[in-house]
């Protein structure tokens, strides 16, 4: 077969397969409509009233299924289901050869916000007609509306849906905001985060207060929260402090040094940061919090256990941005950073050295008392006490090493 014949043959083959594909598509569509035909006819020949009612919790409902004589069945042969569960016969009533009713009392809230399915069936189980029941309550006034701005660039708000919370039917919440003295009311549009939260990503003014509130509505009513007034600068939070570093303090077995950087997103803002530190031992979930870290970017943890792994986190509160007099909002905690304290040197334990002199014994007793006092009063990040404590600890360790070296040289 020459090239021209081969090309013509391939073209005819492609055209045949394309026509065959179209025929298969048409056949599938026809079969689909044939399968739906009985249901379409039944829907045309039977109907439930009322159709898709909205009811308060505790209400009663009487629904009627009316069938056409064309079905050649009587209402006495019908039965009802609610959410797929067959209803008791004593709830039915035959009103006429073509009408069957069912009565439901003390309705509970809908099991799904899309409505409960009330269905009228033929005796063989075929669905004749259906109605969605929306049983719930009107929304209550949203409460606990709080908002925060990350680095003055955006606004996030969170609220609770009222004391009862659940309305059982679809309820829409809209966060609204506007400049207090002028400006057009706007709707927040990003509800993709946590439930009952909304996010405004941009186009926010500073040095001008906003009014913010939440409106809730469903088919049974509506309610609005209290209006809160805020300035973006008064509700600023920031990112967790970066580059948290935890390290040992020489050979001191009961201390660790913690340092970190200021939040970079606020480096161009006039503000005073406040920091908190928390730490825990590796085998525990209980955190100890240091509230007095102040605005410094380093801290010394004292009174720790020797030879122990500690996890440390830091968070920041940006205070007084551009002169705001409101307390800021704490950032999230930084990722955990781990470090271990040195173990206690026990090389001298078990040696047969003579007892120290009475002078050294008295001195050690006094230092032990001083150690207890310092440990009690140096908790946190107090620089002056820590420096004194460090000096004492270094002196004590040097004295112990000198004493051990003297003993070793004496033995040799």
mmCIF file of C-alpha atoms in Angstrom:
data_model
loop_
_atom_site.group_PDB
_atom_site.id
_atom_site.type_symbol
_atom_site.label_atom_id
_atom_site.label_comp_id
_atom_site.label_asym_id
_atom_site.label_seq_id
_atom_site.Cartn_x
_atom_site.Cartn_y
_atom_site.Cartn_z
ATOM 1 C CA UNK A 1 0.000 0.000 0.000
ATOM 2 C CA UNK A 2 1.445 3.316 -1.012
ATOM 3 C CA UNK A 3 1.601 6.347 1.364
ATOM 4 C CA UNK A 4 -1.506 8.063 -0.091
ATOM 5 C CA UNK A 5 -3.631 4.927 0.328
ATOM 6 C CA UNK A 6 -2.334 4.383 3.866
ATOM 7 C CA UNK A 7 -3.149 7.967 4.831
ATOM 8 C CA UNK A 8 -6.653 7.637 3.326
ATOM 9 C CA UNK A 9 -7.186 4.373 5.202
ATOM 10 C CA UNK A 10 -6.099 5.967 8.507
ATOM 11 C CA UNK A 11 -8.408 8.940 7.933
ATOM 12 C CA UNK A 12 -11.376 6.616 7.306
ATOM 13 C CA UNK A 13 -10.497 4.671 10.465
ATOM 14 C CA UNK A 14 -10.398 7.819 12.620
ATOM 15 C CA UNK A 15 -13.694 9.028 11.188
ATOM 16 C CA UNK A 16 -15.309 5.642 11.919
ATOM 17 C CA UNK A 17 -14.054 5.634 15.536
ATOM 18 C CA UNK A 18 -15.263 9.213 16.065
ATOM 19 C CA UNK A 19 -18.743 8.342 14.765
ATOM 20 C CA UNK A 20 -18.810 5.240 16.929
ATOM 21 C CA UNK A 21 -17.882 7.293 19.982
ATOM 22 C CA UNK A 22 -20.738 9.733 19.332
ATOM 23 C CA UNK A 23 -23.179 6.843 19.004
ATOM 24 C CA UNK A 24 -22.053 5.370 22.338
ATOM 25 C CA UNK A 25 -22.519 8.747 24.050
ATOM 26 C CA UNK A 26 -26.032 9.095 22.674
ATOM 27 C CA UNK A 27 -26.851 5.537 23.780
ATOM 28 C CA UNK A 28 -25.659 6.188 27.342
ATOM 29 C CA UNK A 29 -27.762 9.372 27.542
ATOM 30 C CA UNK A 30 -30.835 7.519 26.265
ATOM 31 C CA UNK A 31 -30.396 4.716 28.787
ATOM 32 C CA UNK A 32 -30.002 7.301 31.569
ATOM 33 C CA UNK A 33 -33.297 8.984 30.699
ATOM 34 C CA UNK A 34 -35.055 5.612 30.333
ATOM 35 C CA UNK A 35 -33.878 4.666 33.827
ATOM 36 C CA UNK A 36 -35.156 7.968 35.261
ATOM 37 C CA UNK A 37 -38.468 7.852 33.405
ATOM 38 C CA UNK A 38 -40.435 5.957 36.096
ATOM 39 C CA UNK A 39 -39.228 8.416 38.767
ATOM 40 C CA UNK A 40 -40.043 11.391 36.581
ATOM 41 C CA UNK A 41 -43.539 10.053 35.925
ATOM 42 C CA UNK A 42 -44.016 9.278 39.616
ATOM 43 C CA UNK A 43 -42.899 12.790 40.553
ATOM 44 C CA UNK A 44 -45.442 14.153 38.096
ATOM 45 C CA UNK A 45 -48.187 11.855 39.368
ATOM 46 C CA UNK A 46 -47.635 12.341 43.134
ATOM 47 C CA UNK A 47 -46.829 15.289 45.377
ATOM 48 C CA UNK A 48 -46.361 15.982 49.092
ATOM 49 C CA UNK A 49 -47.688 19.146 50.673
ATOM 50 C CA UNK A 50 -46.483 21.247 52.309
ATOM 51 C CA UNK A 51 -43.328 21.166 50.215
ATOM 52 C CA UNK A 52 -40.035 21.808 52.086
ATOM 53 C CA UNK A 53 -41.517 23.486 55.186
ATOM 54 C CA UNK A 54 -39.395 25.381 57.754
ATOM 55 C CA UNK A 55 -40.437 24.613 61.327
ATOM 56 C CA UNK A 56 -39.423 25.511 64.865
ATOM 57 C CA UNK A 57 -38.128 22.759 67.130
ATOM 58 C CA UNK A 58 -41.050 21.171 69.001
ATOM 59 C CA UNK A 59 -43.555 21.887 66.216
ATOM 60 C CA UNK A 60 -46.056 19.395 64.825
ATOM 61 C CA UNK A 61 -46.593 18.724 61.133
ATOM 62 C CA UNK A 62 -49.238 17.019 59.057
ATOM 63 C CA UNK A 63 -48.141 16.240 55.511
ATOM 64 C CA UNK A 64 -50.357 14.921 52.722
ATOM 65 C CA UNK A 65 -49.270 12.733 49.804
ATOM 66 C CA UNK A 66 -51.654 13.145 46.850
ATOM 67 C CA UNK A 67 -51.427 10.568 44.051
ATOM 68 C CA UNK A 68 -52.889 10.605 40.547
ATOM 69 C CA UNK A 69 -55.511 8.077 39.486
ATOM 70 C CA UNK A 70 -53.198 7.218 36.580
ATOM 71 C CA UNK A 71 -51.004 5.267 39.020
ATOM 72 C CA UNK A 72 -53.878 2.804 39.538
ATOM 73 C CA UNK A 73 -53.136 2.434 43.243
ATOM 74 C CA UNK A 74 -54.954 3.572 46.367
ATOM 75 C CA UNK A 75 -53.724 5.720 49.213
ATOM 76 C CA UNK A 76 -54.262 2.806 51.599
ATOM 77 C CA UNK A 77 -51.270 0.980 50.055
ATOM 78 C CA UNK A 78 -48.829 3.827 50.643
ATOM 79 C CA UNK A 79 -46.282 4.119 53.461
ATOM 80 C CA UNK A 80 -44.017 6.933 54.756
ATOM 81 C CA UNK A 81 -40.337 7.205 55.743
ATOM 82 C CA UNK A 82 -38.340 9.928 57.492
ATOM 83 C CA UNK A 83 -34.606 9.920 56.750
ATOM 84 C CA UNK A 84 -34.952 6.356 55.435
ATOM 85 C CA UNK A 85 -36.703 5.021 58.555
ATOM 86 C CA UNK A 86 -40.226 3.702 58.103
ATOM 87 C CA UNK A 87 -42.803 5.577 60.189
ATOM 88 C CA UNK A 88 -45.350 3.765 62.343
ATOM 89 C CA UNK A 89 -48.761 2.993 60.802
ATOM 90 C CA UNK A 90 -50.574 4.808 63.599
ATOM 91 C CA UNK A 91 -49.148 8.094 62.287
ATOM 92 C CA UNK A 92 -50.868 7.587 58.891
ATOM 93 C CA UNK A 93 -54.390 8.534 57.909
ATOM 94 C CA UNK A 94 -56.219 7.816 54.627
ATOM 95 C CA UNK A 95 -58.073 10.981 53.686
ATOM 96 C CA UNK A 96 -59.428 9.693 50.357
ATOM 97 C CA UNK A 97 -58.577 7.027 47.779
ATOM 98 C CA UNK A 98 -55.865 9.355 46.440
ATOM 99 C CA UNK A 99 -54.668 11.080 49.654
ATOM 100 C CA UNK A 100 -52.614 9.749 52.570
ATOM 101 C CA UNK A 101 -51.470 11.923 55.463
ATOM 102 C CA UNK A 102 -48.860 11.498 58.175
ATOM 103 C CA UNK A 103 -48.692 13.510 61.419
ATOM 104 C CA UNK A 104 -45.463 14.128 63.325
ATOM 105 C CA UNK A 105 -45.391 15.658 66.819
ATOM 106 C CA UNK A 106 -42.643 17.378 68.847
ATOM 107 C CA UNK A 107 -40.183 17.510 65.996
ATOM 108 C CA UNK A 108 -36.505 17.533 66.923
ATOM 109 C CA UNK A 109 -33.901 19.617 65.158
ATOM 110 C CA UNK A 110 -32.960 18.393 61.688
ATOM 111 C CA UNK A 111 -30.272 15.746 61.622
ATOM 112 C CA UNK A 112 -28.624 17.526 58.685
ATOM 113 C CA UNK A 113 -28.610 21.176 57.673
ATOM 114 C CA UNK A 114 -29.767 20.227 54.166
ATOM 115 C CA UNK A 115 -33.083 19.088 55.713
ATOM 116 C CA UNK A 116 -34.717 15.824 56.797
ATOM 117 C CA UNK A 117 -36.176 13.678 54.000
ATOM 118 C CA UNK A 118 -39.898 12.898 54.342
ATOM 119 C CA UNK A 119 -40.860 10.442 51.579
ATOM 120 C CA UNK A 120 -44.082 8.818 50.369
ATOM 121 C CA UNK A 121 -43.653 5.272 48.956
ATOM 122 C CA UNK A 122 -45.613 2.787 46.888
ATOM 123 C CA UNK A 123 -46.104 -0.612 48.606
ATOM 124 C CA UNK A 124 -43.181 -2.097 46.636
ATOM 125 C CA UNK A 125 -40.828 0.598 48.011
ATOM 126 C CA UNK A 126 -40.835 2.825 44.942
ATOM 127 C CA UNK A 127 -40.458 6.511 45.799
ATOM 128 C CA UNK A 128 -43.516 8.521 44.780
ATOM 129 C CA UNK A 129 -42.811 11.953 46.262
ATOM 130 C CA UNK A 130 -40.617 13.686 48.801
ATOM 131 C CA UNK A 131 -40.334 16.834 50.907
ATOM 132 C CA UNK A 132 -37.445 18.307 52.922
ATOM 133 C CA UNK A 133 -38.226 19.295 56.504
ATOM 134 C CA UNK A 134 -36.126 22.114 57.952
ATOM 135 C CA UNK A 135 -36.554 21.949 61.733
ATOM 136 C CA UNK A 136 -34.471 24.282 63.848
ATOM 137 C CA UNK A 137 -34.352 27.557 65.703
ATOM 138 C CA UNK A 138 -33.574 31.174 64.798
ATOM 139 C CA UNK A 139 -29.989 32.250 65.472
ATOM 140 C CA UNK A 140 -29.103 33.847 68.766
ATOM 141 C CA UNK A 141 -27.027 36.960 69.145
ATOM 142 C CA UNK A 142 -23.364 36.125 68.298
ATOM 143 C CA UNK A 143 -21.067 36.716 71.281
ATOM 144 C CA UNK A 144 -17.385 37.003 72.213
ATOM 145 C CA UNK A 145 -16.390 38.878 69.063
ATOM 146 C CA UNK A 146 -12.632 39.456 69.119
ATOM 147 C CA UNK A 147 -10.280 40.667 66.387
ATOM 148 C CA UNK A 148 -6.547 40.858 65.828
ATOM 149 C CA UNK A 149 -4.181 42.182 63.171
ATOM 150 C CA UNK A 150 -0.968 40.444 62.197
ATOM 151 C CA UNK A 151 1.714 43.101 61.844
ATOM 152 C CA UNK A 152 -0.945 45.802 61.080
ATOM 153 C CA UNK A 153 -1.446 44.347 57.572
ATOM 154 C CA UNK A 154 -4.745 42.481 57.936
ATOM 155 C CA UNK A 155 -7.648 41.794 60.297
ATOM 156 C CA UNK A 156 -8.965 38.459 61.582
ATOM 157 C CA UNK A 157 -12.057 38.126 63.757
ATOM 158 C CA UNK A 158 -13.594 35.259 65.700
ATOM 159 C CA UNK A 159 -16.937 34.884 67.493
ATOM 160 C CA UNK A 160 -19.224 32.341 69.123
ATOM 161 C CA UNK A 161 -22.721 31.623 67.760
ATOM 162 C CA UNK A 162 -24.709 32.352 70.929
ATOM 163 C CA UNK A 163 -25.475 30.414 74.106
ATOM 164 C CA UNK A 164 -27.300 27.550 72.371
ATOM 165 C CA UNK A 165 -24.971 27.518 69.387
ATOM 166 C CA UNK A 166 -26.617 24.896 67.203
ATOM 167 C CA UNK A 167 -29.601 26.048 65.123
ATOM 168 C CA UNK A 168 -29.946 22.694 63.246
ATOM 169 C CA UNK A 169 -30.581 24.441 59.937
ATOM 170 C CA UNK A 170 -28.257 26.317 57.648
ATOM 171 C CA UNK A 171 -27.330 29.620 59.307
ATOM 172 C CA UNK A 172 -25.295 32.295 57.579
ATOM 173 C CA UNK A 173 -22.860 34.511 59.492
ATOM 174 C CA UNK A 174 -21.550 37.726 57.951
ATOM 175 C CA UNK A 175 -18.791 39.822 59.538
ATOM 176 C CA UNK A 176 -19.338 43.496 58.771
ATOM 177 C CA UNK A 177 -16.995 46.437 59.329
ATOM 178 C CA UNK A 178 -16.785 50.139 58.576
ATOM 179 C CA UNK A 179 -14.786 53.176 59.563
ATOM 180 C CA UNK A 180 -16.430 54.692 62.614
ATOM 181 C CA UNK A 181 -17.034 58.241 61.394
ATOM 182 C CA UNK A 182 -17.224 57.764 57.659
ATOM 183 C CA UNK A 183 -16.892 55.109 55.018
ATOM 184 C CA UNK A 184 -19.118 52.454 53.516
ATOM 185 C CA UNK A 185 -20.169 49.298 55.323
ATOM 186 C CA UNK A 186 -18.246 46.282 54.008
ATOM 187 C CA UNK A 187 -18.688 42.520 54.253
ATOM 188 C CA UNK A 188 -15.818 40.227 55.126
ATOM 189 C CA UNK A 189 -15.511 37.620 52.369
ATOM 190 C CA UNK A 190 -12.927 35.022 53.473
ATOM 191 C CA UNK A 191 -14.496 32.400 55.774
ATOM 192 C CA UNK A 192 -12.157 29.581 54.769
ATOM 193 C CA UNK A 193 -10.359 29.346 58.117
ATOM 194 C CA UNK A 194 -11.712 27.999 61.394
ATOM 195 C CA UNK A 195 -15.497 27.946 62.025
ATOM 196 C CA UNK A 196 -16.930 31.321 63.043
ATOM 197 C CA UNK A 197 -13.907 33.263 61.825
ATOM 198 C CA UNK A 198 -13.336 35.654 58.951
ATOM 199 C CA UNK A 199 -10.251 37.231 57.417
ATOM 200 C CA UNK A 200 -9.812 40.678 55.860
ATOM 201 C CA UNK A 201 -6.475 40.500 53.986
ATOM 202 C CA UNK A 202 -5.827 44.101 52.941
ATOM 203 C CA UNK A 203 -6.953 47.709 52.451
ATOM 204 C CA UNK A 204 -7.201 48.602 56.137
ATOM 205 C CA UNK A 205 -6.584 52.045 57.605
ATOM 206 C CA UNK A 206 -4.568 52.799 60.736
ATOM 207 C CA UNK A 207 -4.980 55.697 63.189
ATOM 208 C CA UNK A 208 -8.743 55.501 62.500
ATOM 209 C CA UNK A 209 -11.146 53.326 64.513
ATOM 210 C CA UNK A 210 -13.352 50.681 62.924
ATOM 211 C CA UNK A 211 -16.761 49.413 63.959
ATOM 212 C CA UNK A 212 -17.081 45.639 63.625
ATOM 213 C CA UNK A 213 -20.057 43.325 64.179
ATOM 214 C CA UNK A 214 -21.544 39.981 63.083
ATOM 215 C CA UNK A 215 -24.974 39.331 61.584
ATOM 216 C CA UNK A 216 -26.511 35.847 61.722
ATOM 217 C CA UNK A 217 -29.550 34.773 59.713
ATOM 218 C CA UNK A 218 -31.484 31.675 58.673
ATOM 219 C CA UNK A 219 -34.996 30.843 57.464
ATOM 220 C CA UNK A 220 -36.416 31.358 60.956
ATOM 221 C CA UNK A 221 -34.923 34.729 61.872
ATOM 222 C CA UNK A 222 -31.827 36.869 62.325
ATOM 223 C CA UNK A 223 -29.692 38.404 65.069
ATOM 224 C CA UNK A 224 -26.708 40.776 65.356
ATOM 225 C CA UNK A 225 -23.815 40.883 67.782
ATOM 226 C CA UNK A 226 -22.812 43.926 69.771
ATOM 227 C CA UNK A 227 -20.724 46.400 67.780
ATOM 228 C CA UNK A 228 -17.101 46.602 68.891
ATOM 229 C CA UNK A 229 -14.850 49.567 68.132
ATOM 230 C CA UNK A 230 -11.159 49.020 67.518
ATOM 231 C CA UNK A 231 -8.076 50.634 66.073
ATOM 232 C CA UNK A 232 -5.835 48.309 64.098
ATOM 233 C CA UNK A 233 -2.821 49.511 66.125
ATOM 234 C CA UNK A 234 -4.517 48.402 69.348
ATOM 235 C CA UNK A 235 -5.004 44.775 68.300
ATOM 236 C CA UNK A 236 -1.642 43.949 66.742
ATOM 237 C CA UNK A 237 -0.022 40.571 67.103
ATOM 238 C CA UNK A 238 3.056 39.345 65.301
ATOM 239 C CA UNK A 239 4.992 36.279 64.283
ATOM 240 C CA UNK A 240 6.768 34.147 66.898
ATOM 241 C CA UNK A 241 10.336 35.301 67.622
ATOM 242 C CA UNK A 242 12.736 33.749 65.088
ATOM 243 C CA UNK A 243 16.101 32.085 65.596
ATOM 244 C CA UNK A 244 15.546 30.893 69.150
ATOM 245 C CA UNK A 245 18.830 29.474 70.429
ATOM 246 C CA UNK A 246 19.267 27.532 73.671
ATOM 247 C CA UNK A 247 22.769 26.749 74.900
ATOM 248 C CA UNK A 248 24.688 25.725 77.978
ATOM 249 C CA UNK A 249 26.298 28.236 80.325
ATOM 250 C CA UNK A 250 29.776 26.800 80.511
ATOM 251 C CA UNK A 251 29.872 23.858 82.917
ATOM 252 C CA UNK A 252 27.034 25.118 85.086
ATOM 253 C CA UNK A 253 24.779 22.097 85.337
ATOM 254 C CA UNK A 254 21.621 23.938 86.452
ATOM 255 C CA UNK A 255 21.431 26.740 83.868
ATOM 256 C CA UNK A 256 20.687 27.291 80.187
ATOM 257 C CA UNK A 257 20.974 30.468 78.136
ATOM 258 C CA UNK A 258 18.150 31.438 75.749
ATOM 259 C CA UNK A 259 18.439 34.110 73.039
ATOM 260 C CA UNK A 260 16.259 35.127 70.090
ATOM 261 C CA UNK A 261 15.667 37.906 67.549
ATOM 262 C CA UNK A 262 12.979 40.578 67.378
ATOM 263 C CA UNK A 263 10.083 39.856 64.964
ATOM 264 C CA UNK A 264 11.388 41.008 61.555
ATOM 265 C CA UNK A 265 7.941 42.055 60.290
ATOM 266 C CA UNK A 266 7.861 44.905 62.828
ATOM 267 C CA UNK A 267 11.439 46.123 62.430
ATOM 268 C CA UNK A 268 10.277 49.419 60.884
ATOM 269 C CA UNK A 269 7.653 50.133 63.559
ATOM 270 C CA UNK A 270 8.061 52.145 66.722
ATOM 271 C CA UNK A 271 7.093 49.781 69.530
ATOM 272 C CA UNK A 272 8.358 48.023 72.639
ATOM 273 C CA UNK A 273 8.248 44.233 72.607
ATOM 274 C CA UNK A 274 7.455 42.134 75.643
ATOM 275 C CA UNK A 275 8.500 38.491 75.734
ATOM 276 C CA UNK A 276 7.447 35.365 77.560
ATOM 277 C CA UNK A 277 9.412 32.145 77.816
ATOM 278 C CA UNK A 278 8.204 28.694 78.706
ATOM 279 C CA UNK A 279 10.165 25.494 79.150
ATOM 280 C CA UNK A 280 9.626 21.872 80.110
ATOM 281 C CA UNK A 281 11.664 18.746 80.626
ATOM 282 C CA UNK A 282 11.652 16.178 77.849
ATOM 283 C CA UNK A 283 9.504 13.599 79.650
ATOM 284 C CA UNK A 284 6.798 16.059 80.765
ATOM 285 C CA UNK A 285 3.995 17.985 79.049
ATOM 286 C CA UNK A 286 3.837 20.595 81.825
ATOM 287 C CA UNK A 287 5.311 23.965 80.897
ATOM 288 C CA UNK A 288 6.808 26.474 83.306
ATOM 289 C CA UNK A 289 6.281 30.070 82.180
ATOM 290 C CA UNK A 290 8.571 33.056 82.797
ATOM 291 C CA UNK A 291 6.545 36.259 82.618
ATOM 292 C CA UNK A 292 9.285 38.740 83.452
ATOM 293 C CA UNK A 293 11.529 38.420 80.396
ATOM 294 C CA UNK A 294 10.792 42.089 79.613
ATOM 295 C CA UNK A 295 11.927 43.521 76.295
ATOM 296 C CA UNK A 296 15.376 41.935 76.189
ATOM 297 C CA UNK A 297 16.187 39.256 73.624
ATOM 298 C CA UNK A 298 18.046 36.894 75.936
ATOM 299 C CA UNK A 299 17.389 35.202 79.217
ATOM 300 C CA UNK A 300 19.061 32.823 81.650
ATOM 301 C CA UNK A 301 17.106 29.856 82.993
ATOM 302 C CA UNK A 302 18.289 28.900 86.471
ATOM 303 C CA UNK A 303 17.457 26.205 88.988
ATOM 304 C CA UNK A 304 17.335 23.445 86.357
ATOM 305 C CA UNK A 305 18.075 19.756 86.799
ATOM 306 C CA UNK A 306 21.539 18.578 85.814
ATOM 307 C CA UNK A 307 21.901 16.217 82.855
ATOM 308 C CA UNK A 308 18.350 16.925 81.627
ATOM 309 C CA UNK A 309 16.941 17.768 78.193
ATOM 310 C CA UNK A 310 14.736 20.881 78.158
ATOM 311 C CA UNK A 311 12.414 22.200 75.451
ATOM 312 C CA UNK A 312 12.089 25.991 75.246
ATOM 313 C CA UNK A 313 9.630 28.284 73.438
ATOM 314 C CA UNK A 314 9.352 32.086 73.210
ATOM 315 C CA UNK A 315 6.502 34.407 72.220
ATOM 316 C CA UNK A 316 6.175 38.146 71.682
ATOM 317 C CA UNK A 317 3.662 40.846 72.565
ATOM 318 C CA UNK A 318 4.153 44.077 70.542
ATOM 319 C CA UNK A 319 3.237 46.890 72.953
ATOM 320 C CA UNK A 320 2.641 50.537 72.115
ATOM 321 C CA UNK A 321 2.956 50.459 68.333
ATOM 322 C CA UNK A 322 3.080 54.081 67.191
ATOM 323 C CA UNK A 323 2.101 55.167 70.683
ATOM 324 C CA UNK A 324 -0.919 52.886 71.174
ATOM 325 C CA UNK A 325 -1.882 52.727 74.831
ATOM 326 C CA UNK A 326 -3.501 49.287 74.570
ATOM 327 C CA UNK A 327 -1.753 46.050 75.438
ATOM 328 C CA UNK A 328 -0.875 44.055 72.335
ATOM 329 C CA UNK A 329 -1.846 40.459 71.640
ATOM 330 C CA UNK A 330 0.546 37.613 72.287
ATOM 331 C CA UNK A 331 1.948 35.862 69.221
ATOM 332 C CA UNK A 332 1.947 32.111 68.844
ATOM 333 C CA UNK A 333 4.734 30.283 70.614
ATOM 334 C CA UNK A 334 7.898 29.637 68.606
ATOM 335 C CA UNK A 335 8.818 26.109 67.611
ATOM 336 C CA UNK A 336 10.417 24.153 70.434
ATOM 337 C CA UNK A 337 14.189 24.335 70.727
ATOM 338 C CA UNK A 338 15.939 21.653 72.786
ATOM 339 C CA UNK A 339 19.136 21.653 74.811
ATOM 340 C CA UNK A 340 20.493 19.685 77.747
ATOM 341 C CA UNK A 341 22.149 20.794 80.939
ATOM 342 C CA UNK A 342 25.584 19.316 81.759
ATOM 343 C CA UNK A 343 25.718 16.252 83.977
ATOM 344 C CA UNK A 344 27.178 16.427 87.488
ATOM 345 C CA UNK A 345 30.845 15.442 87.678
ATOM 346 C CA UNK A 346 30.909 12.496 90.092
ATOM 347 C CA UNK A 347 34.557 11.462 89.535
ATOM 348 C CA UNK A 348 35.481 12.290 93.103
ATOM 349 C CA UNK A 349 32.686 10.223 94.644
ATOM 350 C CA UNK A 350 34.009 7.160 96.494
ATOM 351 C CA UNK A 351 37.553 8.468 96.977
ATOM 352 C CA UNK A 352 39.229 8.005 100.319
ATOM 353 C CA UNK A 353 40.222 11.576 100.883
ATOM 354 C CA UNK A 354 40.325 12.983 104.364
ATOM 355 C CA UNK A 355 37.539 15.179 105.638
ATOM 356 C CA UNK A 356 37.868 18.899 104.861
ATOM 357 C CA UNK A 357 38.993 21.206 107.558
ATOM 358 C CA UNK A 358 36.535 22.808 109.906
ATOM 359 C CA UNK A 359 37.120 26.125 108.122
ATOM 360 C CA UNK A 360 36.156 24.685 104.716
ATOM 361 C CA UNK A 361 33.172 22.899 106.227
ATOM 362 C CA UNK A 362 31.831 26.150 107.649
ATOM 363 C CA UNK A 363 32.458 27.948 104.369
ATOM 364 C CA UNK A 364 30.657 25.284 102.361
ATOM 365 C CA UNK A 365 27.710 25.438 104.760
ATOM 366 C CA UNK A 366 27.467 29.194 104.277
ATOM 367 C CA UNK A 367 27.736 28.809 100.504
ATOM 368 C CA UNK A 368 25.041 26.157 100.554
ATOM 369 C CA UNK A 369 22.741 28.563 102.353
ATOM 370 C CA UNK A 370 23.655 31.274 99.847
ATOM 371 C CA UNK A 371 22.918 28.852 97.009
ATOM 372 C CA UNK A 372 19.444 28.143 98.399
ATOM 373 C CA UNK A 373 18.706 31.843 98.774
ATOM 374 C CA UNK A 374 19.932 32.611 95.248
ATOM 375 C CA UNK A 375 17.957 29.787 93.678
ATOM 376 C CA UNK A 376 14.838 31.017 95.385
ATOM 377 C CA UNK A 377 15.293 34.635 94.333
ATOM 378 C CA UNK A 378 16.903 34.311 90.889
ATOM 379 C CA UNK A 379 14.062 32.505 89.113
ATOM 380 C CA UNK A 380 13.394 34.178 85.792
ATOM 381 C CA UNK A 381 15.594 36.624 83.934
ATOM 382 C CA UNK A 382 16.934 38.909 86.656
ATOM 383 C CA UNK A 383 20.422 39.866 85.476
ATOM 384 C CA UNK A 384 22.010 41.117 88.729
ATOM 385 C CA UNK A 385 21.085 38.034 90.764
ATOM 386 C CA UNK A 386 22.170 35.709 87.984
ATOM 387 C CA UNK A 387 25.623 37.341 87.759
ATOM 388 C CA UNK A 388 26.203 36.911 91.485
ATOM 389 C CA UNK A 389 24.966 33.358 91.270
ATOM 390 C CA UNK A 390 27.301 32.646 88.334
ATOM 391 C CA UNK A 391 30.301 34.038 90.201
ATOM 392 C CA UNK A 392 29.578 31.857 93.180
ATOM 393 C CA UNK A 393 29.051 28.728 91.069
ATOM 394 C CA UNK A 394 32.277 29.261 89.076
ATOM 395 C CA UNK A 395 34.268 29.852 92.266
ATOM 396 C CA UNK A 396 32.833 26.742 93.872
ATOM 397 C CA UNK A 397 33.663 24.543 90.883
ATOM 398 C CA UNK A 398 37.203 25.889 90.671
ATOM 399 C CA UNK A 399 37.687 25.300 94.371
ATOM 400 C CA UNK A 400 36.458 21.729 94.022
ATOM 401 C CA UNK A 401 38.764 21.036 91.052
ATOM 402 C CA UNK A 402 41.758 22.490 92.947
ATOM 403 C CA UNK A 403 40.917 20.326 95.914
ATOM 404 C CA UNK A 404 40.694 17.202 93.712
ATOM 405 C CA UNK A 405 44.008 18.006 92.004
ATOM 406 C CA UNK A 406 45.746 18.367 95.376
ATOM 407 C CA UNK A 407 44.405 14.994 96.422
ATOM 408 C CA UNK A 408 45.545 13.350 93.189
ATOM 409 C CA UNK A 409 49.054 14.834 93.457
ATOM 410 C CA UNK A 410 49.255 13.693 97.076
ATOM 411 C CA UNK A 411 48.416 10.135 96.079
ATOM 412 C CA UNK A 412 51.005 10.119 93.329
#
